Amino acid sequence: MALNLLSPAEIKAVSFLDSTKSNHHLHHLNKLPGAYTLKRKDCGTRRIHCSAQPPPPAWPGRAVPETNRKLWDGPKPISIVGSTGSIGTQTLDIVAENPDKFRVVALAAGSNVTLLSDQVKRFKPQLVAVRNESLVDELKEALSDVEDKPEIIPGEQGVIEVARHPDAVTVVTGIVGCAGLKPTVAAIEAGKDIALANKETLIAGGPFVLPLAHKHKVKILPADSEHSAIFQCIQGLPEGALRRIILTASGGAFRDWPVDKLKEVKVADALKHPNWNMGKKITVDSATLFNKGLEVIEAHYLYGADYDNIEIVIHPQSIIHSMVETQDSSVLAQLGWPDMRLPILYTMSWPERIYCSEITWPRLDLCKLGSLTFKAPDNVKYPSMDLAYAAGRAGGTMTGVLSAANEKAVEMFIDEKISYLDIFKVVELTCNKHREELVKTPSLEEIIHYDLWARDYAASMQQSTTRTPVLT
């Protein structure tokens, strides 16, 4: 069913987006007064100033490893939060291939007890957590024949304990959504380096997480392919050398579809990614290009680049994973096959480079590829770009609201409760409503509060079988 809202072409007229464009053809948020009064749930009335200082970037346009930083003997000890998901299983594949380089000290999963128990038997962690507390007995039964049983802690507290395990040096964060935010904060407070695969940590939590990471002298190492590419390109750059970030996008399932045909999109169409084998949510995000819009925000928080200096380009082959331009106009790029294991490996090994067998890690053959092509993204086909840039410029809680609303809208689309084009409309209207309560420098509690609010508000726009949607 479709919502009786705006068409993609009309989305630009909604007040969340300004009618003017920047030099990069991206909409700006309406200019707001220097201070305005907001009423927030359970927080009373406050004055929020738009002049609030932005959080410090994780990497200010350069990456320089510290000398004498190694604090462990033998294989590097790691914890994995989200061990049964795509990031977690690929991380464990890397550990299995490099037992002399890495060892697992703690694992946390949501509800896949069968896979988790297999992982425990193979990698022998000291601590295990299962978020779904009702499955603890099932997990204990599955591990009944294990000689050296790990400690098991159920629920969210267990996930937090895995994240801050005293022996872990690096924590791989693979939980989707704001569920990964508290464990990541706990890991940072415990002084663990973060192999970041959870977008919400920075997109929603950046204003809180980044100052915390600086306080505890923690490194945030990006595990997604685009930001890993940027991170690799800025190795050794002098201070102030970064001029522009160029994020590459495959264009997703509909890069070759005419805009007029998008109203006919079915769920199965959106799940046919031309290059990558990924989960449903991220595959739909690739089709809408919301994944790239969210990566723009993440790039701003990671590298401190202004939004005017972060660009998106369609690169159908997905071989160049992203590029950076330096002040002298040189462009540096990172290339490789579409394989998430490489960026995950680099977050685990940085600043070292680990040899990989070409049997399991095929080497790039440019002659075999033949050609690499690029084109500008279509803002009409992908309204997500304008929405993401506008949310990023608004800052504060707006970026988390954008992400949460999109996650809920994608869920409703996959469940066939809204149409494909409604994804953009739901996110647009949720962000527009949040302008009434935007918090520029939020606490962790406020970030989580507005994440939940955005999901509820987005869900309220679901089509009813008996009446038209009522926005609350």
PDB file of N, CA, C and O in Angstrom, residues 23-24 26 244-249 292 296 306-313 322-323 325 377 385 389:
ATOM      1  N   ASN A  23      26.599  24.888  -4.573  1.00  0.00           N
ATOM      2  CA  ASN A  23      27.343  24.689  -5.821  1.00  0.00           C
ATOM      3  C   ASN A  23      27.412  23.219  -6.196  1.00  0.00           C
ATOM      4  O   ASN A  23      27.733  22.875  -7.321  1.00  0.00           O
ATOM      5  N   HIS A  24      27.149  22.354  -5.236  1.00  0.00           N
ATOM      6  CA  HIS A  24      27.179  20.925  -5.509  1.00  0.00           C
ATOM      7  C   HIS A  24      25.784  20.390  -5.768  1.00  0.00           C
ATOM      8  O   HIS A  24      25.547  19.188  -5.744  1.00  0.00           O
ATOM      9  N   LEU A  26      23.114  20.540  -3.961  1.00  0.00           N
ATOM     10  CA  LEU A  26      22.533  19.900  -2.789  1.00  0.00           C
ATOM     11  C   LEU A  26      21.756  20.944  -2.003  1.00  0.00           C
ATOM     12  O   LEU A  26      22.206  22.063  -1.812  1.00  0.00           O
ATOM     13  N   ARG A 244      39.089  17.322  -0.215  1.00  0.00           N
ATOM     14  CA  ARG A 244      37.755  16.853  -0.609  1.00  0.00           C
ATOM     15  C   ARG A 244      37.693  15.340  -0.465  1.00  0.00           C
ATOM     16  O   ARG A 244      38.680  14.634  -0.678  1.00  0.00           O
ATOM     17  N   ILE A 245      36.517  14.846  -0.085  1.00  0.00           N
ATOM     18  CA  ILE A 245      36.249  13.413  -0.015  1.00  0.00           C
ATOM     19  C   ILE A 245      35.271  13.056  -1.130  1.00  0.00           C
ATOM     20  O   ILE A 245      34.254  13.728  -1.307  1.00  0.00           O
ATOM     21  N   ILE A 246      35.575  11.996  -1.863  1.00  0.00           N
ATOM     22  CA  ILE A 246      34.709  11.536  -2.949  1.00  0.00           C
ATOM     23  C   ILE A 246      34.261  10.116  -2.622  1.00  0.00           C
ATOM     24  O   ILE A 246      35.058   9.175  -2.681  1.00  0.00           O
ATOM     25  N   LEU A 247      33.003   9.968  -2.253  1.00  0.00           N
ATOM     26  CA  LEU A 247      32.435   8.658  -1.926  1.00  0.00           C
ATOM     27  C   LEU A 247      31.877   8.018  -3.198  1.00  0.00           C
ATOM     28  O   LEU A 247      31.072   8.626  -3.903  1.00  0.00           O
ATOM     29  N   THR A 248      32.291   6.801  -3.470  1.00  0.00           N
ATOM     30  CA  THR A 248      31.760   6.098  -4.634  1.00  0.00           C
ATOM     31  C   THR A 248      30.548   5.266  -4.239  1.00  0.00           C
ATOM     32  O   THR A 248      30.476   4.727  -3.132  1.00  0.00           O
ATOM     33  N   ALA A 249      29.597   5.172  -5.161  1.00  0.00           N
ATOM     34  CA  ALA A 249      28.368   4.403  -4.935  1.00  0.00           C
ATOM     35  C   ALA A 249      28.096   3.543  -6.161  1.00  0.00           C
ATOM     36  O   ALA A 249      28.280   3.980  -7.293  1.00  0.00           O
ATOM     37  N   LYS A 292      24.568   5.845   1.053  1.00  0.00           N
ATOM     38  CA  LYS A 292      25.596   6.827   0.726  1.00  0.00           C
ATOM     39  C   LYS A 292      25.340   8.146   1.444  1.00  0.00           C
ATOM     40  O   LYS A 292      26.286   8.822   1.881  1.00  0.00           O
ATOM     41  N   VAL A 296      27.906  10.032   3.982  1.00  0.00           N
ATOM     42  CA  VAL A 296      28.322  11.436   3.936  1.00  0.00           C
ATOM     43  C   VAL A 296      28.409  11.987   5.356  1.00  0.00           C
ATOM     44  O   VAL A 296      29.390  12.647   5.738  1.00  0.00           O
ATOM     45  N   ASP A 306      34.012  19.415   5.722  1.00  0.00           N
ATOM     46  CA  ASP A 306      32.769  20.167   5.598  1.00  0.00           C
ATOM     47  C   ASP A 306      31.859  19.471   4.585  1.00  0.00           C
ATOM     48  O   ASP A 306      32.327  18.835   3.639  1.00  0.00           O
ATOM     49  N   TYR A 307      30.554  19.602   4.765  1.00  0.00           N
ATOM     50  CA  TYR A 307      29.616  18.933   3.861  1.00  0.00           C
ATOM     51  C   TYR A 307      29.760  19.413   2.416  1.00  0.00           C
ATOM     52  O   TYR A 307      29.501  18.654   1.483  1.00  0.00           O
ATOM     53  N   ASP A 308      30.195  20.633   2.217  1.00  0.00           N
ATOM     54  CA  ASP A 308      30.430  21.120   0.856  1.00  0.00           C
ATOM     55  C   ASP A 308      31.611  20.416   0.197  1.00  0.00           C
ATOM     56  O   ASP A 308      31.770  20.479  -1.023  1.00  0.00           O
ATOM     57  N   ASN A 309      32.447  19.757   1.003  1.00  0.00           N
ATOM     58  CA  ASN A 309      33.643  19.090   0.488  1.00  0.00           C
ATOM     59  C   ASN A 309      33.531  17.573   0.524  1.00  0.00           C
ATOM     60  O   ASN A 309      34.549  16.869   0.499  1.00  0.00           O
ATOM     61  N   ILE A 310      32.305  17.083   0.599  1.00  0.00           N
ATOM     62  CA  ILE A 310      32.055  15.633   0.530  1.00  0.00           C
ATOM     63  C   ILE A 310      31.110  15.393  -0.633  1.00  0.00           C
ATOM     64  O   ILE A 310      30.004  15.938  -0.656  1.00  0.00           O
ATOM     65  N   GLU A 311      31.537  14.615  -1.601  1.00  0.00           N
ATOM     66  CA  GLU A 311      30.747  14.395  -2.806  1.00  0.00           C
ATOM     67  C   GLU A 311      30.473  12.911  -3.027  1.00  0.00           C
ATOM     68  O   GLU A 311      31.204  12.049  -2.526  1.00  0.00           O
ATOM     69  N   ILE A 312      29.431  12.635  -3.788  1.00  0.00           N
ATOM     70  CA  ILE A 312      29.047  11.269  -4.149  1.00  0.00           C
ATOM     71  C   ILE A 312      29.153  11.127  -5.658  1.00  0.00           C
ATOM     72  O   ILE A 312      28.714  11.998  -6.406  1.00  0.00           O
ATOM     73  N   VAL A 313      29.733  10.028  -6.114  1.00  0.00           N
ATOM     74  CA  VAL A 313      29.801   9.742  -7.540  1.00  0.00           C
ATOM     75  C   VAL A 313      29.390   8.284  -7.760  1.00  0.00           C
ATOM     76  O   VAL A 313      29.743   7.406  -6.970  1.00  0.00           O
ATOM     77  N   SER A 322      36.529   4.524  -2.649  1.00  0.00           N
ATOM     78  CA  SER A 322      36.375   5.968  -2.403  1.00  0.00           C
ATOM     79  C   SER A 322      37.693   6.646  -2.694  1.00  0.00           C
ATOM     80  O   SER A 322      38.719   5.977  -2.887  1.00  0.00           O
ATOM     81  N   MET A 323      37.675   7.980  -2.724  1.00  0.00           N
ATOM     82  CA  MET A 323      38.859   8.757  -3.070  1.00  0.00           C
ATOM     83  C   MET A 323      38.946   9.989  -2.175  1.00  0.00           C
ATOM     84  O   MET A 323      37.950  10.429  -1.608  1.00  0.00           O
ATOM     85  N   GLU A 325      40.831  14.002  -2.343  1.00  0.00           N
ATOM     86  CA  GLU A 325      41.601  15.006  -3.069  1.00  0.00           C
ATOM     87  C   GLU A 325      42.402  15.822  -2.067  1.00  0.00           C
ATOM     88  O   GLU A 325      41.871  16.234  -1.027  1.00  0.00           O
ATOM     89  N   PRO A 377      25.317  11.313  -9.636  1.00  0.00           N
ATOM     90  CA  PRO A 377      24.042  10.753  -9.188  1.00  0.00           C
ATOM     91  C   PRO A 377      22.876  11.673  -9.529  1.00  0.00           C
ATOM     92  O   PRO A 377      23.034  12.891  -9.607  1.00  0.00           O
ATOM     93  N   MET A 385      19.844  11.802  -1.006  1.00  0.00           N
ATOM     94  CA  MET A 385      21.058  12.621  -0.893  1.00  0.00           C
ATOM     95  C   MET A 385      20.755  13.990  -0.304  1.00  0.00           C
ATOM     96  O   MET A 385      21.427  14.451   0.625  1.00  0.00           O
ATOM     97  N   TYR A 389      22.206  15.369   3.350  1.00  0.00           N
ATOM     98  CA  TYR A 389      22.997  16.595   3.488  1.00  0.00           C
ATOM     99  C   TYR A 389      22.284  17.609   4.382  1.00  0.00           C
ATOM    100  O   TYR A 389      22.910  18.295   5.200  1.00  0.00           O
TER     101      TYR A 389
END
